[in-house]
Short mmCIF file of C-alpha atoms and ligand atoms in Angstrom, two decimals:
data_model
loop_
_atom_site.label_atom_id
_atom_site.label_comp_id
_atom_site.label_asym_id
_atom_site.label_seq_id
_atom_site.Cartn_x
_atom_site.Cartn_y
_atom_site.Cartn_z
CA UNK A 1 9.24 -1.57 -0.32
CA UNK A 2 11.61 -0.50 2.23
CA UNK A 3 14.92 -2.32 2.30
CA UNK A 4 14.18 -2.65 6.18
CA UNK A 5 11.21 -4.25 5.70
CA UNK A 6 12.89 -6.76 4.15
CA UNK A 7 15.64 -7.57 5.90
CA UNK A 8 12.97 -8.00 9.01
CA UNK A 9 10.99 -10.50 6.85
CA UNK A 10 14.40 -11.93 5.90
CA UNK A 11 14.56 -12.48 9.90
CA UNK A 12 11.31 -13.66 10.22
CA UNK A 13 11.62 -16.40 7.26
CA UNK A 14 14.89 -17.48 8.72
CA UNK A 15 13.21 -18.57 11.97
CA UNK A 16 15.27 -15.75 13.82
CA UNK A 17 12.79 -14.86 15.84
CA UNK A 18 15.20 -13.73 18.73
CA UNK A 19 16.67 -11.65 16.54
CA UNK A 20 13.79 -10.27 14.07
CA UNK A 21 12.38 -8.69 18.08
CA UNK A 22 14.99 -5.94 17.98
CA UNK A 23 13.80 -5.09 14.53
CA UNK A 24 10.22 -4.57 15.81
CA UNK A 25 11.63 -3.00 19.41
CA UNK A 26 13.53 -0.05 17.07
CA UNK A 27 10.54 0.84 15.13
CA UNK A 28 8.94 4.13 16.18
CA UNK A 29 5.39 4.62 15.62
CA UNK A 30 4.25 8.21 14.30
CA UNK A 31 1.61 9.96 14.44
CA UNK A 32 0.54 12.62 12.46
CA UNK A 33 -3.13 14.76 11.80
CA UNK A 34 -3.58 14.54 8.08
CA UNK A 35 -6.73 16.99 7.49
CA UNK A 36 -10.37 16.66 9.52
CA UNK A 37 -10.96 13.81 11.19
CA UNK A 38 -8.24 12.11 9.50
CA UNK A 39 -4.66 11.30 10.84
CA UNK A 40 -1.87 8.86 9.84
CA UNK A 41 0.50 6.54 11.51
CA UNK A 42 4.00 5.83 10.23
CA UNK A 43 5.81 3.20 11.16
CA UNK A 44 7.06 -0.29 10.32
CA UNK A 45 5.06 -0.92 7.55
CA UNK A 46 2.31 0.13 5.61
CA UNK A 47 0.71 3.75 6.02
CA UNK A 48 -2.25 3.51 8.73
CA UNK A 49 -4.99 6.11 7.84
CA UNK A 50 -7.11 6.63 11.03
CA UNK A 51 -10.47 8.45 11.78
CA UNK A 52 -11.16 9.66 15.02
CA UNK A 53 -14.30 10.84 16.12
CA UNK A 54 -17.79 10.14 18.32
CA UNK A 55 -18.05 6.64 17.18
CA UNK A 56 -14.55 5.69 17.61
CA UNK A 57 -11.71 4.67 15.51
CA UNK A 58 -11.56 3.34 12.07
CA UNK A 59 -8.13 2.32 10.70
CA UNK A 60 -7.14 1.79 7.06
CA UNK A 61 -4.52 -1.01 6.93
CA UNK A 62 -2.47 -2.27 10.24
CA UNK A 63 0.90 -3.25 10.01
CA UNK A 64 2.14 -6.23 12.00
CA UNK A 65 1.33 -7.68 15.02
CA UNK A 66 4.07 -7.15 17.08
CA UNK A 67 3.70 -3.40 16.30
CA UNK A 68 0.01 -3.09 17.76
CA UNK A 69 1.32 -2.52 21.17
CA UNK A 70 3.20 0.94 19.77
CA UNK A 71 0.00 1.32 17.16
CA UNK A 72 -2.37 1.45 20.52
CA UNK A 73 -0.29 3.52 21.97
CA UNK A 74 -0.20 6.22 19.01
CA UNK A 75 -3.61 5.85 18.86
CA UNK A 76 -4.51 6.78 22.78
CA UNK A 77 -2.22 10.05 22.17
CA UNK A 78 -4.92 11.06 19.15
CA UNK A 79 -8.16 9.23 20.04
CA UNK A 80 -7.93 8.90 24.24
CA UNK A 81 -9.73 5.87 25.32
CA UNK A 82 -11.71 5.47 21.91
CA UNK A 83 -12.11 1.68 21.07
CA UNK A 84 -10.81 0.49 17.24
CA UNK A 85 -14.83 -0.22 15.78
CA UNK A 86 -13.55 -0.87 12.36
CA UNK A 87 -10.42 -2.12 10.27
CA UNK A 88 -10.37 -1.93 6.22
CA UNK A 89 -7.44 -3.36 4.54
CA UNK A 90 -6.25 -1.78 1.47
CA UNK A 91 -4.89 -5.18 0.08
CA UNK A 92 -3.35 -8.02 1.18
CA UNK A 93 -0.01 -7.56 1.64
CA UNK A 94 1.31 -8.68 5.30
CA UNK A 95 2.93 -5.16 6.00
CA UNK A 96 -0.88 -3.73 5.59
CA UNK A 97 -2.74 -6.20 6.95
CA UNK A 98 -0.26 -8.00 9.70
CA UNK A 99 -1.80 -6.48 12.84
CA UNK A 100 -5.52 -7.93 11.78
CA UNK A 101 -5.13 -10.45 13.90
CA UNK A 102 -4.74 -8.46 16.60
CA UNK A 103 -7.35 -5.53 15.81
CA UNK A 104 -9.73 -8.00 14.52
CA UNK A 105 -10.37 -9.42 17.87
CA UNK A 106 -12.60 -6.47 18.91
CA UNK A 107 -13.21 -5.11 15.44
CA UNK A 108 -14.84 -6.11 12.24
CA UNK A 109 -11.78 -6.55 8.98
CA UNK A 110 -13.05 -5.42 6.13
CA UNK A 111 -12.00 -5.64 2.91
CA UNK A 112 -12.36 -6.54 -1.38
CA UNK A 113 -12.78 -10.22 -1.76
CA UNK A 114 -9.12 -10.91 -3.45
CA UNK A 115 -7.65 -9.44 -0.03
CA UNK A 116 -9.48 -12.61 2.26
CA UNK A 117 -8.51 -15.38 -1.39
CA UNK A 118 -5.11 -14.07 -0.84
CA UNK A 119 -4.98 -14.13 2.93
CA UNK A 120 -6.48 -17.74 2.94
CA UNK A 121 -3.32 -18.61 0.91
CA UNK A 122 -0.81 -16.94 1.09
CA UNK A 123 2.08 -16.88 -1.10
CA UNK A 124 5.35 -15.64 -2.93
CA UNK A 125 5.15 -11.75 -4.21
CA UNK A 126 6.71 -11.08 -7.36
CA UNK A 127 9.40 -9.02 -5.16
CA UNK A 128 10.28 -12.26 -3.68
CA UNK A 129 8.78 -11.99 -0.49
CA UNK A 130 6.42 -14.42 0.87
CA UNK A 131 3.27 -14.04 3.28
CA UNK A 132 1.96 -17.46 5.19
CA UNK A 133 -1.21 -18.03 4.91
CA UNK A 134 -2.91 -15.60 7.74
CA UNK A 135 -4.42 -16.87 10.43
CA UNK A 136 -8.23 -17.30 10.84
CA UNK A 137 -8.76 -14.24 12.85
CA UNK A 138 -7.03 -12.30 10.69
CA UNK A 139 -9.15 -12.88 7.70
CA UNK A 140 -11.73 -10.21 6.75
CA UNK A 141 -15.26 -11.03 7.94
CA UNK A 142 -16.85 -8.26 5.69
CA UNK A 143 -16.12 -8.85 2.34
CA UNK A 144 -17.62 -6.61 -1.21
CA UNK A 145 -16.24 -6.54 -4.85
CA UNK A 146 -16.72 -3.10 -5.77
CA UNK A 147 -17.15 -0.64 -3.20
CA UNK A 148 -18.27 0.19 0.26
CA UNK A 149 -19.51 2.59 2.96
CA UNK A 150 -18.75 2.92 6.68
CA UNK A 151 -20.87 5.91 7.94
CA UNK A 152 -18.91 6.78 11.25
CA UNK A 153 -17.29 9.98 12.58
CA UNK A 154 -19.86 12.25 11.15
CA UNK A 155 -18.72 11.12 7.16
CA UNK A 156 -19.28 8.52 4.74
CA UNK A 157 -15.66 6.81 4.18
CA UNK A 158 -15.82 5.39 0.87
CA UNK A 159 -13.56 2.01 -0.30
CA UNK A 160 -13.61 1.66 -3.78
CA UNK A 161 -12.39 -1.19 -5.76
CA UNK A 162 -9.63 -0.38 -8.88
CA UNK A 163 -9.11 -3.14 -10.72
CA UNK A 164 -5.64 -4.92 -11.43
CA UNK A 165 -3.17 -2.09 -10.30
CA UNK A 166 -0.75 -2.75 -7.13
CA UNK A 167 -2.60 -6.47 -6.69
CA UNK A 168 -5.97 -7.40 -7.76
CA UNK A 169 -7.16 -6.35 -4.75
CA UNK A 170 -6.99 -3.04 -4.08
CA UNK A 171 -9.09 -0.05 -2.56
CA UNK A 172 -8.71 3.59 -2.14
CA UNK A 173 -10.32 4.86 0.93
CA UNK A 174 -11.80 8.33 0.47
CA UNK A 175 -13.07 10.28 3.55
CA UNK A 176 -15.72 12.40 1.84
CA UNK A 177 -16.03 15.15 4.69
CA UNK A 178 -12.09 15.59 5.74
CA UNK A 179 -11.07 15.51 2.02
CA UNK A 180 -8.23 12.77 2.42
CA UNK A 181 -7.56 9.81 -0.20
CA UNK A 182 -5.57 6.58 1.37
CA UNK A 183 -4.00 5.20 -1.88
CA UNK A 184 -3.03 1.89 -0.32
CA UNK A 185 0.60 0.47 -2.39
CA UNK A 186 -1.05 1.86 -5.59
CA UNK A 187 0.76 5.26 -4.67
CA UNK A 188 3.99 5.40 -2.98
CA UNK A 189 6.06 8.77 -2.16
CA UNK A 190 8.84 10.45 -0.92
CA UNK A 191 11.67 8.06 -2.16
CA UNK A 192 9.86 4.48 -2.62
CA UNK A 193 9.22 3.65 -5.98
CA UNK A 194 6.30 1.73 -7.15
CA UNK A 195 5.43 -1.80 -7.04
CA UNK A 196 3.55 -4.16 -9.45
CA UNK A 197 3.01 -7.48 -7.64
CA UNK A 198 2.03 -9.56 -10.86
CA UNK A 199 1.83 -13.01 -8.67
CA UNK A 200 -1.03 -11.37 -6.62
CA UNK A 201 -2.90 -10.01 -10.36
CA UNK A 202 -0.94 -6.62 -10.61
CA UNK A 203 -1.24 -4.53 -13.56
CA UNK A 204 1.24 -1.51 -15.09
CA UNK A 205 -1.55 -0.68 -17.06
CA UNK A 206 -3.66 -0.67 -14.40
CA UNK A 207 -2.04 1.28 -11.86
CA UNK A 208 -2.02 4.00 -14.40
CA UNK A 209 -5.75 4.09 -15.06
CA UNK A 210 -6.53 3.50 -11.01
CA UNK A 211 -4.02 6.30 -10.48
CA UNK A 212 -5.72 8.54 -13.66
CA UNK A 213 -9.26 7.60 -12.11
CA UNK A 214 -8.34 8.99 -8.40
CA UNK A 215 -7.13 12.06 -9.64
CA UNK A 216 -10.24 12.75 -11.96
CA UNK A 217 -12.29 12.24 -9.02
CA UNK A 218 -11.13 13.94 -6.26
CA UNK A 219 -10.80 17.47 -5.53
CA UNK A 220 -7.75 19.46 -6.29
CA UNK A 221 -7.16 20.04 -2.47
CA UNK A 222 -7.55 16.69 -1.18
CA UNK A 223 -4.86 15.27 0.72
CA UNK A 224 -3.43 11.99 -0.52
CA UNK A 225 -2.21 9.23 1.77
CA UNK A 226 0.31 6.88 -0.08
CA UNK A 227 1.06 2.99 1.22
CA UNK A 228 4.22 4.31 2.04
CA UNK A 229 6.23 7.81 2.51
CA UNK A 230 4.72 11.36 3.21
CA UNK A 231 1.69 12.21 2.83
CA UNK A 232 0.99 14.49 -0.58
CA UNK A 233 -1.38 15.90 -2.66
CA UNK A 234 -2.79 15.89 -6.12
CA UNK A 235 -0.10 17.26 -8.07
CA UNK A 236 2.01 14.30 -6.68
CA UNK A 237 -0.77 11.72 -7.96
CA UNK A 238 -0.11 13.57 -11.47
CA UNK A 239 3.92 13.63 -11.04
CA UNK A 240 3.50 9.93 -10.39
CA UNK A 241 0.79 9.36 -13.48
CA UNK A 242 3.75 10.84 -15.78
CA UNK A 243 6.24 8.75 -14.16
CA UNK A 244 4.50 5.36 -14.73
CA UNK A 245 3.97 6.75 -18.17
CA UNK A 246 7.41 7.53 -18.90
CA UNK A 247 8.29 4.01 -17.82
CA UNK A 248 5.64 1.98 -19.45
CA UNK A 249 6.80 3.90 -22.85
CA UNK A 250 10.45 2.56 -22.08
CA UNK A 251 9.51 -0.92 -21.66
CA UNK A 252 7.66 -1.01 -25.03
CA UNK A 253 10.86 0.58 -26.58
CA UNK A 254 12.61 -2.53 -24.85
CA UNK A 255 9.86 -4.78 -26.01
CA UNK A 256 9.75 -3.67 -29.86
CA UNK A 257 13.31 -3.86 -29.73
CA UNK A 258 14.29 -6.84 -27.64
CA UNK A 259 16.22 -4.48 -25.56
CA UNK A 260 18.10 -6.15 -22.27
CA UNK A 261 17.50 -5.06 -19.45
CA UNK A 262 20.59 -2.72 -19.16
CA UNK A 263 19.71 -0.95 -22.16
CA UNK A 264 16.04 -0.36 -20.24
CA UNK A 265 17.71 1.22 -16.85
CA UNK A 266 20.21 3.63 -19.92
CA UNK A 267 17.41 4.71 -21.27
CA UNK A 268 17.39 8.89 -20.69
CA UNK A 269 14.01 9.32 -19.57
CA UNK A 270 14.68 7.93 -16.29
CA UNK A 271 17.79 10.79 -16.05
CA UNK A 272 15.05 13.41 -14.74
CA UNK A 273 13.98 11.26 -11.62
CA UNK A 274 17.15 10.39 -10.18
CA UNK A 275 16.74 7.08 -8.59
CA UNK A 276 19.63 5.60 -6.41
CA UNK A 277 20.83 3.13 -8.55
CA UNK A 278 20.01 -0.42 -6.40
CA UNK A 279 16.00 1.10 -6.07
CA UNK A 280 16.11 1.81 -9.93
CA UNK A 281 17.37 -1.81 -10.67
CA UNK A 282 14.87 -3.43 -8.46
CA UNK A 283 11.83 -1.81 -9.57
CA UNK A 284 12.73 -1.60 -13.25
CA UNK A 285 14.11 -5.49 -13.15
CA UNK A 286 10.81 -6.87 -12.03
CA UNK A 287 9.41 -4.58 -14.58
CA UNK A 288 11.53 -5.73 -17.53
CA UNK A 289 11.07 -9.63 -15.91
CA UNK A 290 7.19 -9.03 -15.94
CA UNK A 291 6.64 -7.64 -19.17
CA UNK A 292 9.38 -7.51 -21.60
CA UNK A 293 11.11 -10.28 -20.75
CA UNK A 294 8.47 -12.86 -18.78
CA UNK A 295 10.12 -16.44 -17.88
ZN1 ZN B 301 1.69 -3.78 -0.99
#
């Protein structure tokens, strides 16, 4: 998770609405063709994977509301006058699925039954951060447990459910003709570092055989769209694979030996990936809190 992000739902939680604005008002919204009729929007929050085609637009995840404005407008530079027909969520986290209450006005949220449970309720991410409960019209109205098709823009766009990685809710979204994978939080890049949520059913274990799934079924060429950072490609789905490997092997050194967490963030096989040391502490911490050492 950015450190950005969080100071703006710092703002938010403090009632500083006046100020929390600006936050929003500085965030530029990107857009960028990924490969067919696939393109993604960076922004303020989570990745938003978009086809474009004769039927319209379908986005994958939506950031928050007070971006839609600057989403629209993204969208009208790569789609024209095309109307949003469909919105799936990848899972329920507010920086993915903030702007449903916006897009779902006109268009149908879709998404794997945990996302709407965890909507309905919202709650406290092991991160710290906290999500209200989302509005009604925010909630998906098209719900499934294991996977789904939406036949638009000339290709079946796949959501599959993976069981227990990022949350217990999450789905890749593979579009089958334009060769592109959106990983949803399961795969981060370019800088972030991953993130286990275990108070919304996350898994280390998991993520590594969602992660080890997606790369034994899609093609070597496929174009990968993480929750957050650039998109990649394959060989960055197998980087990360080692990575989480590497790290699940040092917290069951720290477990056997009832290692602290210090000893966890010395231990050398984390040398090779150079993390700045504040990311490194955060993401091994909640690690070491969630399985070695759980209160
Ligand atoms: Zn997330």
């Amino acid at each position: 998770m950015a450190r950005k992000e969080i100071g703006i739902l710092l703002l938010l939680l403090s009632g500083a609405s006046s100020r929390a604005q600006p936050e929003f008002d500085q965030i530029q919204i990107r857009a960028e063709r990924v490969a067919g009729n696939v393109h993604v929007l960076y922004g303020g929050g989570g990745n938003i994977g978009v086809s474009v085609g004769p039927d319209g637009v379908l986005l994958v995840d939506d950031q928050y509301a007070p971006l839609a404005p600057k989403i629209r407008a993204a969208l009208r530079t790569i789609a024209g006058d095309r109307p949003v027909r469909f919105v799936l969520n990848t899972h329920w986290h507010g920086d993915h699925t903030g702007g449903n209450e916006i897009f779902g006005e006109t268009a149908p949220i879709i998404a794997q039954e945990n996302v709407r449970k965890r909507l309905v309720t919202g709650g406290v991410l092991s991160n710290g951060r906290r999500f209200e409960p989302a509005p009604e019209g925010a909630l998906p109205i098209i719900t499934f447990d294991r996977k789904l098709s939406v036949h638009v823009n000339d290709e079946e766009i796949r959501g599959l459910h993976l069981e227990r990685g990022h949350t217990d809710g999450d789905v890749v979204v593979y579009f089958t003709r334009s060769n592109v994978v959106h990983m949803g939080d399961q795969f981060v890049s370019g800088g972030f570092l991953p993130f286990v949520d275990f108070n919304s059913g996350g898994d280390l274990d998991g993520l590594i055989a969602n992660i080890d799934q997606v790369i034994g079924t899609v093609p070597d060429d496929v174009r990968v769209i993480p929750g957050h950072g650039a998109v990649a490609g394959k060989p960055d789905l197998v980087a990360y694979s080692k990575m989480l490997k590497d790290t699940r092997a040092a917290l069951r050194r720290a477990k056997s030996s009832r290692g602290s967490l210090e000893a966890l963030l010395g231990d050398p096989v984390f040398r090779q990936y150079g993390w700045p040391e504040e990311e490194k502490r955060d993401f091994l911490g909640r690690l070491y809190r969630g399985i070695v050492d759980p209160r």
